[in-house]
């Protein structure tokens, strides 16, 4: 096979045609509607017990944000729909040099939540009282705004003794162990936090998306079957799996994951896995003689360092850096750039397909209302070309209807959103 043919085959495997996109959108809508009424579905459709904040929320609130890569404790003031960040502290869950790892099996829930309590301790100052909102970005079934149960970890976290338990009870116990009188009153998903903040900013905000280490989306259900009222639903869309064009690379990643068979869409689009997909493609093209021909050094550098999402990003933007870092030719760097662009384009097009499914559900089969989609996360914010690729995909898939849809970067929903949720919860204490 000629050199380019291998590359072309790889590009084809990762393509999402507009026909496929609409098929995914329709499958997604069906999965939402099944999940919402409790039928078997890959979408968990978890109720959040929060809808649209009224906008008159006020006060100072603590927040803890557990995303998977970092944990952040913060203190916010909310007033007149505006926020002030009074203080914050952020810690990595895993030391890059391997000195500590709060995501491993050996870490117990107690150790993890003591670590969170310590973040709160560092910012609480003298007062030692107040209310706290917790953004906990993992699939959790809820029976109230402060009542959650972790269904299972995602993003390859394995901490023991947390699944099946209420993270806010664990947090409260940890705070008490440290003599902290701050009370957790709300627990939300990061997508929910992003949408809450967007609801403060845009009248038509009805979808919240995270494109970061993990992937997920939520939306505002106007008549939730549980309450008949507005409620944000955390779909756990990273677990969507109906009719996805899964490649052999995705399958290989799934097989060696700690949760095989789960989070299929997330494994295809999110930051945690993007570098791994790229590594597998690089290995394959190398084996086929379509990359680093006669340059064993380059493949060994990649094998040694591994690839992460940010490396995929720099394949796209910085050919010179690629040549220097991997000691490869211009031709090889261009192949790496194509790999990066192809993977990122697949992410953008798959996620847009699911967004169309959500809007089809909200508008009952035909997109006719304006929608603001609030998006946060490093893949949307920092990965080259992603917002433009998503806009282009929307126009390609929806034609003139795309004008009804605005994609907006909404930052720090996991901090501010948790403060809003705490403020809402406190009103009904
Ligand atoms: C989790 C979601 C979360 C998403 C983004 C996924 O792995 O299951 O709950 O919203 O990551 O952080």
CSV table of C-alpha atoms and ligand atoms in Angstrom, one decimal:
chain,number,residue,atom,x,y,z
A,1,UNK,CA,0.0,0.0,0.0
A,2,UNK,CA,1.3,3.5,-0.8
A,3,UNK,CA,2.3,5.7,2.1
A,4,UNK,CA,-0.7,8.0,1.8
A,5,UNK,CA,-3.2,5.2,1.6
A,6,UNK,CA,-2.6,4.1,5.2
A,7,UNK,CA,-3.1,7.7,6.3
A,8,UNK,CA,-6.2,8.0,4.2
A,9,UNK,CA,-7.7,4.8,5.6
A,10,UNK,CA,-7.1,6.2,9.1
A,11,UNK,CA,-8.8,9.5,8.2
A,12,UNK,CA,-11.8,7.7,6.7
A,13,UNK,CA,-12.3,5.5,9.8
A,14,UNK,CA,-12.6,8.7,12.0
A,15,UNK,CA,-14.9,10.5,9.6
A,16,UNK,CA,-18.4,11.5,10.8
A,17,UNK,CA,-20.5,12.2,7.7
A,18,UNK,CA,-23.6,14.4,8.0
A,19,UNK,CA,-25.8,11.4,7.5
A,20,UNK,CA,-24.1,9.6,10.4
A,21,UNK,CA,-24.4,12.8,12.5
A,22,UNK,CA,-28.1,13.0,12.0
A,23,UNK,CA,-28.5,9.3,12.7
A,24,UNK,CA,-26.5,9.8,16.0
A,25,UNK,CA,-28.7,12.8,16.9
A,26,UNK,CA,-31.9,10.7,16.4
A,27,UNK,CA,-30.5,7.8,18.4
A,28,UNK,CA,-29.4,10.2,21.1
A,29,UNK,CA,-33.0,11.7,21.3
A,30,UNK,CA,-34.5,8.3,21.7
A,31,UNK,CA,-31.9,7.4,24.4
A,32,UNK,CA,-32.8,10.6,26.3
A,33,UNK,CA,-36.5,9.9,26.1
A,34,UNK,CA,-36.1,6.3,27.2
A,35,UNK,CA,-33.8,7.2,30.1
A,36,UNK,CA,-36.1,10.0,31.3
A,37,UNK,CA,-39.0,7.6,31.9
A,38,UNK,CA,-36.8,4.9,33.4
A,39,UNK,CA,-36.5,2.6,30.4
A,40,UNK,CA,-33.2,0.9,29.7
A,41,UNK,CA,-30.8,3.5,28.1
A,42,UNK,CA,-27.1,4.3,27.9
A,43,UNK,CA,-28.1,7.8,29.1
A,44,UNK,CA,-28.6,7.8,32.9
A,45,UNK,CA,-30.7,11.0,32.8
A,46,UNK,CA,-30.0,11.9,36.4
A,47,UNK,CA,-32.2,14.5,38.1
A,48,UNK,CA,-30.4,17.4,39.7
A,49,UNK,CA,-33.2,18.8,41.8
A,50,UNK,CA,-32.4,22.3,40.6
A,51,UNK,CA,-33.9,24.2,37.7
A,52,UNK,CA,-33.5,27.9,36.8
A,53,UNK,CA,-32.2,30.0,39.6
A,54,UNK,CA,-34.3,33.1,40.2
A,55,UNK,CA,-31.3,35.5,40.0
A,56,UNK,CA,-31.8,37.0,43.5
A,57,UNK,CA,-29.5,34.5,45.2
A,58,UNK,CA,-27.2,36.3,47.5
A,59,UNK,CA,-24.4,35.7,50.1
A,60,UNK,CA,-21.0,34.2,50.6
A,61,UNK,CA,-20.6,30.5,49.9
A,62,UNK,CA,-17.8,27.9,50.0
A,63,UNK,CA,-17.4,25.5,47.2
A,64,UNK,CA,-15.5,22.3,46.6
A,65,UNK,CA,-14.9,21.2,43.0
A,66,UNK,CA,-13.8,17.6,42.4
A,67,UNK,CA,-13.3,17.1,38.7
A,68,UNK,CA,-10.8,14.3,38.4
A,69,UNK,CA,-7.5,16.1,37.7
A,70,UNK,CA,-7.7,18.8,40.4
A,71,UNK,CA,-9.6,19.6,43.5
A,72,UNK,CA,-10.4,23.2,44.2
A,73,UNK,CA,-11.8,24.8,47.3
A,74,UNK,CA,-13.1,28.4,46.9
A,75,UNK,CA,-15.2,31.1,48.5
A,76,UNK,CA,-17.5,33.2,46.4
A,77,UNK,CA,-19.8,36.2,47.0
A,78,UNK,CA,-22.9,36.3,44.9
A,79,UNK,CA,-24.9,39.5,44.6
A,80,UNK,CA,-27.1,40.9,41.8
A,81,UNK,CA,-26.2,38.1,39.4
A,82,UNK,CA,-22.5,38.9,39.9
A,83,UNK,CA,-19.8,36.9,41.5
A,84,UNK,CA,-16.6,37.8,43.4
A,85,UNK,CA,-14.0,35.1,44.0
A,86,UNK,CA,-12.9,35.9,47.6
A,87,UNK,CA,-10.3,33.1,47.8
A,88,UNK,CA,-9.4,29.8,46.4
A,89,UNK,CA,-6.9,27.0,46.6
A,90,UNK,CA,-6.3,24.3,44.0
A,91,UNK,CA,-4.4,21.0,44.3
A,92,UNK,CA,-3.6,18.3,41.9
A,93,UNK,CA,-5.0,14.8,42.7
A,94,UNK,CA,-2.0,13.1,41.2
A,95,UNK,CA,1.6,14.3,41.5
A,96,UNK,CA,3.2,14.3,38.0
A,97,UNK,CA,6.4,12.9,39.6
A,98,UNK,CA,4.5,10.1,41.2
A,99,UNK,CA,4.9,11.3,44.9
A,100,UNK,CA,1.2,11.0,45.6
A,101,UNK,CA,-1.9,9.8,43.9
A,102,UNK,CA,-5.3,10.5,45.3
A,103,UNK,CA,-7.0,8.7,42.4
A,104,UNK,CA,-5.7,5.2,43.1
A,105,UNK,CA,-7.3,2.1,44.6
A,106,UNK,CA,-5.1,2.4,47.7
A,107,UNK,CA,-6.7,5.8,48.5
A,108,UNK,CA,-9.8,5.5,50.7
A,109,UNK,CA,-12.7,7.8,50.7
A,110,UNK,CA,-11.6,9.1,54.0
A,111,UNK,CA,-8.2,10.1,52.8
A,112,UNK,CA,-9.7,11.7,49.7
A,113,UNK,CA,-12.3,13.7,51.5
A,114,UNK,CA,-9.8,14.7,54.2
A,115,UNK,CA,-7.8,16.2,51.4
A,116,UNK,CA,-10.8,18.2,50.2
A,117,UNK,CA,-11.5,19.3,53.8
A,118,UNK,CA,-8.0,20.6,53.9
A,119,UNK,CA,-8.6,22.8,50.9
A,120,UNK,CA,-11.6,24.3,52.6
A,121,UNK,CA,-9.5,24.8,55.8
A,122,UNK,CA,-6.9,26.8,53.9
A,123,UNK,CA,-9.4,29.4,52.8
A,124,UNK,CA,-12.0,29.6,55.6
A,125,UNK,CA,-10.3,32.3,57.6
A,126,UNK,CA,-11.4,33.1,61.1
A,127,UNK,CA,-15.2,32.7,60.8
A,128,UNK,CA,-15.4,28.9,60.6
A,129,UNK,CA,-19.1,28.8,59.6
A,130,UNK,CA,-21.1,28.9,56.4
A,131,UNK,CA,-22.6,26.8,53.7
A,132,UNK,CA,-21.0,24.9,50.9
A,133,UNK,CA,-21.9,23.8,47.4
A,134,UNK,CA,-20.0,20.8,46.0
A,135,UNK,CA,-19.4,20.1,42.4
A,136,UNK,CA,-18.8,16.4,42.1
A,137,UNK,CA,-18.2,15.5,38.4
A,138,UNK,CA,-19.1,11.8,38.4
A,139,UNK,CA,-22.3,9.9,37.7
A,140,UNK,CA,-24.4,10.3,40.9
A,141,UNK,CA,-28.0,9.4,41.3
A,142,UNK,CA,-29.8,12.1,43.3
A,143,UNK,CA,-33.0,12.2,45.4
A,144,UNK,CA,-32.6,15.8,46.5
A,145,UNK,CA,-30.2,18.7,46.0
A,146,UNK,CA,-28.0,17.4,48.8
A,147,UNK,CA,-28.7,13.7,48.4
A,148,UNK,CA,-26.5,11.9,46.0
A,149,UNK,CA,-25.0,8.5,45.6
A,150,UNK,CA,-21.9,7.9,43.4
A,151,UNK,CA,-22.9,5.2,40.9
A,152,UNK,CA,-19.4,4.5,39.7
A,153,UNK,CA,-16.2,6.5,39.2
A,154,UNK,CA,-15.2,7.6,35.7
A,155,UNK,CA,-12.0,9.1,34.3
A,156,UNK,CA,-10.2,5.9,35.5
A,157,UNK,CA,-10.4,6.9,39.2
A,158,UNK,CA,-10.4,4.0,41.6
A,159,UNK,CA,-10.6,5.4,45.1
A,160,UNK,CA,-12.2,2.8,47.4
A,161,UNK,CA,-15.2,3.2,49.6
A,162,UNK,CA,-17.0,6.0,47.8
A,163,UNK,CA,-19.1,4.2,45.2
A,164,UNK,CA,-22.7,3.8,46.5
A,165,UNK,CA,-22.2,6.5,49.1
A,166,UNK,CA,-23.2,10.2,49.3
A,167,UNK,CA,-20.1,12.3,48.6
A,168,UNK,CA,-21.6,15.2,50.6
A,169,UNK,CA,-21.9,13.0,53.7
A,170,UNK,CA,-18.3,12.0,53.3
A,171,UNK,CA,-17.3,15.6,52.9
A,172,UNK,CA,-19.3,16.7,55.9
A,173,UNK,CA,-17.7,14.0,58.0
A,174,UNK,CA,-14.2,15.1,56.8
A,175,UNK,CA,-15.0,18.7,57.6
A,176,UNK,CA,-16.1,17.8,61.1
A,177,UNK,CA,-13.0,15.7,61.6
A,178,UNK,CA,-11.0,18.8,61.0
A,179,UNK,CA,-13.2,20.9,63.3
A,180,UNK,CA,-14.7,22.9,60.4
A,181,UNK,CA,-18.3,24.0,60.9
A,182,UNK,CA,-19.1,24.6,57.3
A,183,UNK,CA,-22.1,22.6,56.1
A,184,UNK,CA,-22.4,21.1,52.6
A,185,UNK,CA,-26.0,21.9,51.4
A,186,UNK,CA,-25.9,21.1,47.7
A,187,UNK,CA,-24.2,18.7,45.3
A,188,UNK,CA,-24.1,19.1,41.6
A,189,UNK,CA,-22.4,17.8,38.4
A,190,UNK,CA,-20.0,20.2,36.6
A,191,UNK,CA,-22.3,20.3,33.6
A,192,UNK,CA,-25.1,21.5,35.9
A,193,UNK,CA,-22.8,24.2,37.3
A,194,UNK,CA,-22.0,25.4,33.8
A,195,UNK,CA,-25.6,25.6,32.9
A,196,UNK,CA,-26.6,27.4,36.1
A,197,UNK,CA,-24.0,30.1,35.4
A,198,UNK,CA,-25.1,30.4,31.8
A,199,UNK,CA,-28.7,30.8,33.0
A,200,UNK,CA,-27.6,33.9,34.9
A,201,UNK,CA,-26.1,35.2,31.7
A,202,UNK,CA,-28.3,34.2,28.7
A,203,UNK,CA,-32.1,34.0,28.5
A,204,UNK,CA,-32.0,31.0,26.1
A,205,UNK,CA,-29.3,28.9,27.9
A,206,UNK,CA,-30.7,25.4,28.1
A,207,UNK,CA,-27.7,23.0,27.5
A,208,UNK,CA,-24.5,22.7,29.6
A,209,UNK,CA,-21.5,20.7,28.3
A,210,UNK,CA,-18.1,19.8,29.6
A,211,UNK,CA,-15.4,19.0,27.1
A,212,UNK,CA,-12.4,18.4,29.4
A,213,UNK,CA,-10.7,15.5,31.0
A,214,UNK,CA,-14.2,13.9,30.8
A,215,UNK,CA,-17.2,14.6,28.7
A,216,UNK,CA,-20.8,15.1,29.6
A,217,UNK,CA,-23.9,17.2,29.0
A,218,UNK,CA,-27.0,18.4,30.8
A,219,UNK,CA,-30.1,20.3,29.7
A,220,UNK,CA,-33.1,22.0,31.2
A,221,UNK,CA,-36.1,19.7,31.1
A,222,UNK,CA,-39.2,21.9,31.1
A,223,UNK,CA,-41.6,19.4,32.6
A,224,UNK,CA,-39.6,16.8,34.5
A,225,UNK,CA,-41.6,13.6,35.0
A,226,UNK,CA,-40.7,13.6,38.8
A,227,UNK,CA,-41.9,17.1,39.5
A,228,UNK,CA,-43.7,18.4,36.5
A,229,UNK,CA,-41.5,21.5,36.7
A,230,UNK,CA,-38.2,22.8,35.3
A,231,UNK,CA,-35.3,20.6,36.3
A,232,UNK,CA,-31.7,20.3,35.0
A,233,UNK,CA,-31.0,16.7,33.9
A,234,UNK,CA,-27.5,15.4,34.1
A,235,UNK,CA,-27.5,13.0,31.1
A,236,UNK,CA,-24.1,11.4,31.7
A,237,UNK,CA,-23.8,11.6,27.9
A,238,UNK,CA,-20.2,10.3,28.0
A,239,UNK,CA,-21.8,6.9,28.4
A,240,UNK,CA,-23.9,7.2,25.2
A,241,UNK,CA,-23.2,4.2,23.0
A,242,UNK,CA,-25.9,3.8,20.3
A,243,UNK,CA,-24.7,3.5,16.7
A,244,UNK,CA,-21.4,5.2,17.4
A,245,UNK,CA,-18.7,4.5,14.7
A,246,UNK,CA,-16.3,2.8,17.1
A,247,UNK,CA,-12.8,2.1,15.7
A,248,UNK,CA,-10.4,-0.6,16.6
A,249,UNK,CA,-8.4,2.0,18.5
A,250,UNK,CA,-11.4,2.9,20.7
A,251,UNK,CA,-12.1,-0.8,21.3
A,252,UNK,CA,-8.5,-1.3,22.5
A,253,UNK,CA,-8.8,1.6,24.9
A,254,UNK,CA,-12.1,0.4,26.2
A,255,UNK,CA,-10.7,-3.1,26.8
A,256,UNK,CA,-7.9,-1.9,29.0
A,257,UNK,CA,-10.0,0.7,30.9
A,258,UNK,CA,-11.0,0.1,34.5
A,259,UNK,CA,-14.6,0.4,33.3
A,260,UNK,CA,-14.8,-1.6,30.1
A,261,UNK,CA,-18.0,-1.2,28.2
A,262,UNK,CA,-18.8,2.1,30.0
A,263,UNK,CA,-18.3,5.7,28.9
A,264,UNK,CA,-17.9,4.8,25.3
A,265,UNK,CA,-18.6,8.3,23.9
A,266,UNK,CA,-16.3,9.8,26.5
A,267,UNK,CA,-13.5,7.4,25.5
A,268,UNK,CA,-13.8,8.7,21.9
A,269,UNK,CA,-13.9,12.4,22.6
A,270,UNK,CA,-12.5,13.4,25.9
A,271,UNK,CA,-9.2,14.8,27.0
A,272,UNK,CA,-8.4,11.9,29.3
A,273,UNK,CA,-8.3,9.5,26.3
A,274,UNK,CA,-7.4,11.6,23.3
A,275,UNK,CA,-3.6,11.2,23.8
A,276,UNK,CA,-4.1,7.4,24.2
A,277,UNK,CA,-6.1,7.2,20.9
A,278,UNK,CA,-3.3,9.2,19.2
A,279,UNK,CA,-0.6,6.8,20.6
A,280,UNK,CA,-2.4,3.8,19.2
A,281,UNK,CA,-2.8,5.4,15.8
A,282,UNK,CA,0.8,6.5,15.8
A,283,UNK,CA,1.9,2.9,16.6
A,284,UNK,CA,-0.3,1.5,13.9
A,285,UNK,CA,0.9,3.9,11.2
A,286,UNK,CA,4.5,3.2,12.3
A,287,UNK,CA,3.9,-0.6,12.0
A,288,UNK,CA,2.5,0.0,8.5
A,289,UNK,CA,5.5,2.0,7.5
A,290,UNK,CA,3.5,5.2,7.1
A,291,UNK,CA,5.2,7.2,9.8
A,292,UNK,CA,8.8,7.6,11.1
A,293,UNK,CA,10.1,5.3,8.4
A,294,UNK,CA,13.6,4.2,9.4
A,295,UNK,CA,13.5,6.6,12.4
A,296,UNK,CA,13.2,4.3,15.4
A,297,UNK,CA,14.4,7.1,17.7
A,298,UNK,CA,11.2,9.1,17.0
A,299,UNK,CA,8.8,6.3,17.9
A,300,UNK,CA,10.9,5.5,21.0
A,301,UNK,CA,10.6,9.1,22.2
A,302,UNK,CA,6.8,8.9,21.8
A,303,UNK,CA,6.7,5.5,23.6
A,304,UNK,CA,8.8,6.8,26.4
A,305,UNK,CA,7.0,10.1,27.0
A,306,UNK,CA,3.5,8.9,26.1
A,307,UNK,CA,1.0,11.3,24.5
A,308,UNK,CA,-1.5,13.5,26.2
A,309,UNK,CA,-4.3,15.7,24.8
A,310,UNK,CA,-2.0,18.7,24.9
A,311,UNK,CA,0.6,16.9,22.7
A,312,UNK,CA,-2.2,16.3,20.2
A,313,UNK,CA,-2.9,20.0,20.4
A,314,UNK,CA,0.7,20.9,19.6
A,315,UNK,CA,0.9,18.5,16.7
A,316,UNK,CA,-1.7,20.7,15.2
A,317,UNK,CA,-0.3,24.1,15.9
A,318,UNK,CA,3.4,23.7,16.1
A,319,UNK,CA,5.2,21.7,13.4
A,320,UNK,CA,8.6,23.1,14.5
A,321,UNK,CA,8.0,21.9,18.0
A,322,UNK,CA,7.0,18.4,16.8
A,323,UNK,CA,10.1,18.2,14.6
A,324,UNK,CA,12.4,19.1,17.5
A,325,UNK,CA,10.6,17.1,20.2
A,326,UNK,CA,10.4,13.9,18.3
A,327,UNK,CA,13.5,14.4,16.2
A,328,UNK,CA,11.5,13.6,13.1
A,329,UNK,CA,11.2,14.9,9.5
A,330,UNK,CA,8.8,17.6,8.3
A,331,UNK,CA,6.9,14.9,6.5
A,332,UNK,CA,6.4,12.9,9.7
A,333,UNK,CA,5.4,16.1,11.6
A,334,UNK,CA,2.8,16.6,8.9
A,335,UNK,CA,1.4,13.1,9.4
A,336,UNK,CA,1.3,13.8,13.2
A,337,UNK,CA,-0.6,17.0,12.5
A,338,UNK,CA,-3.1,15.1,10.3
A,339,UNK,CA,-3.6,12.6,13.1
A,340,UNK,CA,-4.2,15.5,15.6
A,341,UNK,CA,-6.6,17.3,13.3
A,342,UNK,CA,-8.5,14.1,12.5
A,343,UNK,CA,-9.0,13.2,16.1
A,344,UNK,CA,-10.1,16.7,17.1
A,345,UNK,CA,-12.5,16.9,14.2
A,346,UNK,CA,-14.1,13.6,15.3
A,347,UNK,CA,-14.5,15.0,18.8
A,348,UNK,CA,-16.2,18.2,17.5
A,349,UNK,CA,-18.5,16.4,15.1
A,350,UNK,CA,-19.6,13.6,17.5
A,351,UNK,CA,-20.4,16.1,20.3
A,352,UNK,CA,-22.3,18.4,17.9
A,353,UNK,CA,-24.3,15.3,16.8
A,354,UNK,CA,-25.4,14.7,20.4
A,355,UNK,CA,-26.2,18.4,20.9
A,356,UNK,CA,-28.6,18.2,17.9
A,357,UNK,CA,-30.2,15.2,19.6
A,358,UNK,CA,-30.7,17.2,22.8
A,359,UNK,CA,-32.3,20.2,20.8
A,360,UNK,CA,-34.5,17.8,18.9
A,361,UNK,CA,-35.8,16.5,22.2
A,362,UNK,CA,-36.3,20.0,23.8
A,363,UNK,CA,-38.1,21.3,20.6
A,364,UNK,CA,-40.1,18.1,20.3
A,365,UNK,CA,-38.7,16.8,17.0
A,366,UNK,CA,-37.9,19.9,15.0
A,367,UNK,CA,-35.4,22.6,16.1
A,368,UNK,CA,-37.4,25.8,16.1
A,369,UNK,CA,-36.3,27.7,19.2
A,370,UNK,CA,-33.1,29.6,20.0
A,371,UNK,CA,-30.6,27.6,22.2
A,372,UNK,CA,-27.6,28.7,24.0
A,373,UNK,CA,-25.2,25.9,24.6
A,374,UNK,CA,-22.8,26.7,27.5
A,375,UNK,CA,-19.5,24.8,27.2
A,376,UNK,CA,-16.5,24.6,29.5
A,377,UNK,CA,-13.4,22.5,29.6
A,378,UNK,CA,-9.9,22.5,28.2
A,379,UNK,CA,-10.8,20.7,25.0
A,380,UNK,CA,-13.2,23.4,24.0
A,381,UNK,CA,-11.1,26.3,25.4
A,382,UNK,CA,-7.6,25.3,24.5
A,383,UNK,CA,-7.6,22.6,21.9
A,384,UNK,CA,-6.8,24.3,18.6
A,385,UNK,CA,-9.8,24.8,16.2
A,386,UNK,CA,-12.4,23.0,18.3
A,387,UNK,CA,-14.9,25.9,18.6
A,388,UNK,CA,-14.6,26.6,14.8
A,389,UNK,CA,-14.9,22.9,13.9
A,390,UNK,CA,-18.1,22.7,16.1
A,391,UNK,CA,-19.6,25.8,14.4
A,392,UNK,CA,-18.8,24.4,11.0
A,393,UNK,CA,-20.3,21.0,11.9
A,394,UNK,CA,-23.5,22.7,13.2
A,395,UNK,CA,-23.9,24.6,9.9
A,396,UNK,CA,-23.2,21.5,7.8
A,397,UNK,CA,-25.6,19.3,9.8
A,398,UNK,CA,-28.4,21.8,10.4
A,399,UNK,CA,-28.1,24.2,7.4
A,400,UNK,CA,-30.0,27.5,8.1
A,401,UNK,CA,-31.4,26.1,11.5
A,402,UNK,CA,-27.8,26.4,12.8
A,403,UNK,CA,-28.6,30.1,13.2
A,404,UNK,CA,-30.8,29.3,16.2
A,405,UNK,CA,-27.9,27.7,18.1
A,406,UNK,CA,-25.1,29.7,19.9
A,407,UNK,CA,-22.1,27.9,21.4
A,408,UNK,CA,-20.7,29.9,24.3
A,409,UNK,CA,-17.6,29.3,26.4
A,410,UNK,CA,-18.8,29.7,30.0
A,411,UNK,CA,-15.9,29.5,32.4
A,412,UNK,CA,-15.8,28.2,35.9
A,413,UNK,CA,-19.3,26.7,36.1
A,414,UNK,CA,-17.9,24.2,38.6
A,415,UNK,CA,-17.0,26.9,41.0
A,416,UNK,CA,-19.6,29.5,40.5
A,417,UNK,CA,-22.4,26.9,39.8
A,418,UNK,CA,-21.7,25.2,43.1
A,419,UNK,CA,-22.1,28.6,44.8
A,420,UNK,CA,-25.4,29.3,43.1
A,421,UNK,CA,-26.6,25.8,44.0
A,422,UNK,CA,-25.7,26.4,47.6
A,423,UNK,CA,-27.5,29.7,47.6
A,424,UNK,CA,-30.6,28.1,46.1
A,425,UNK,CA,-30.5,25.2,48.6
A,426,UNK,CA,-30.1,27.6,51.6
A,427,UNK,CA,-33.3,29.4,50.6
A,428,UNK,CA,-35.3,26.2,51.4
A,429,UNK,CA,-33.4,25.2,54.6
B,1,LIG,C1,-18.4,12.2,34.4
B,1,LIG,C2,-19.4,13.3,34.4
B,1,LIG,C3,-18.7,14.6,34.2
B,1,LIG,C4,-17.8,14.6,33.1
B,1,LIG,C5,-17.0,15.9,32.9
B,1,LIG,C6,-17.4,12.3,33.2
B,1,LIG,O1,-16.4,11.3,33.3
B,1,LIG,O2,-19.0,10.9,34.4
B,1,LIG,O3,-20.2,13.3,35.6
B,1,LIG,O4,-19.7,15.6,34.1
B,1,LIG,O5,-16.8,13.6,33.2
B,1,LIG,O6,-16.3,16.2,34.0
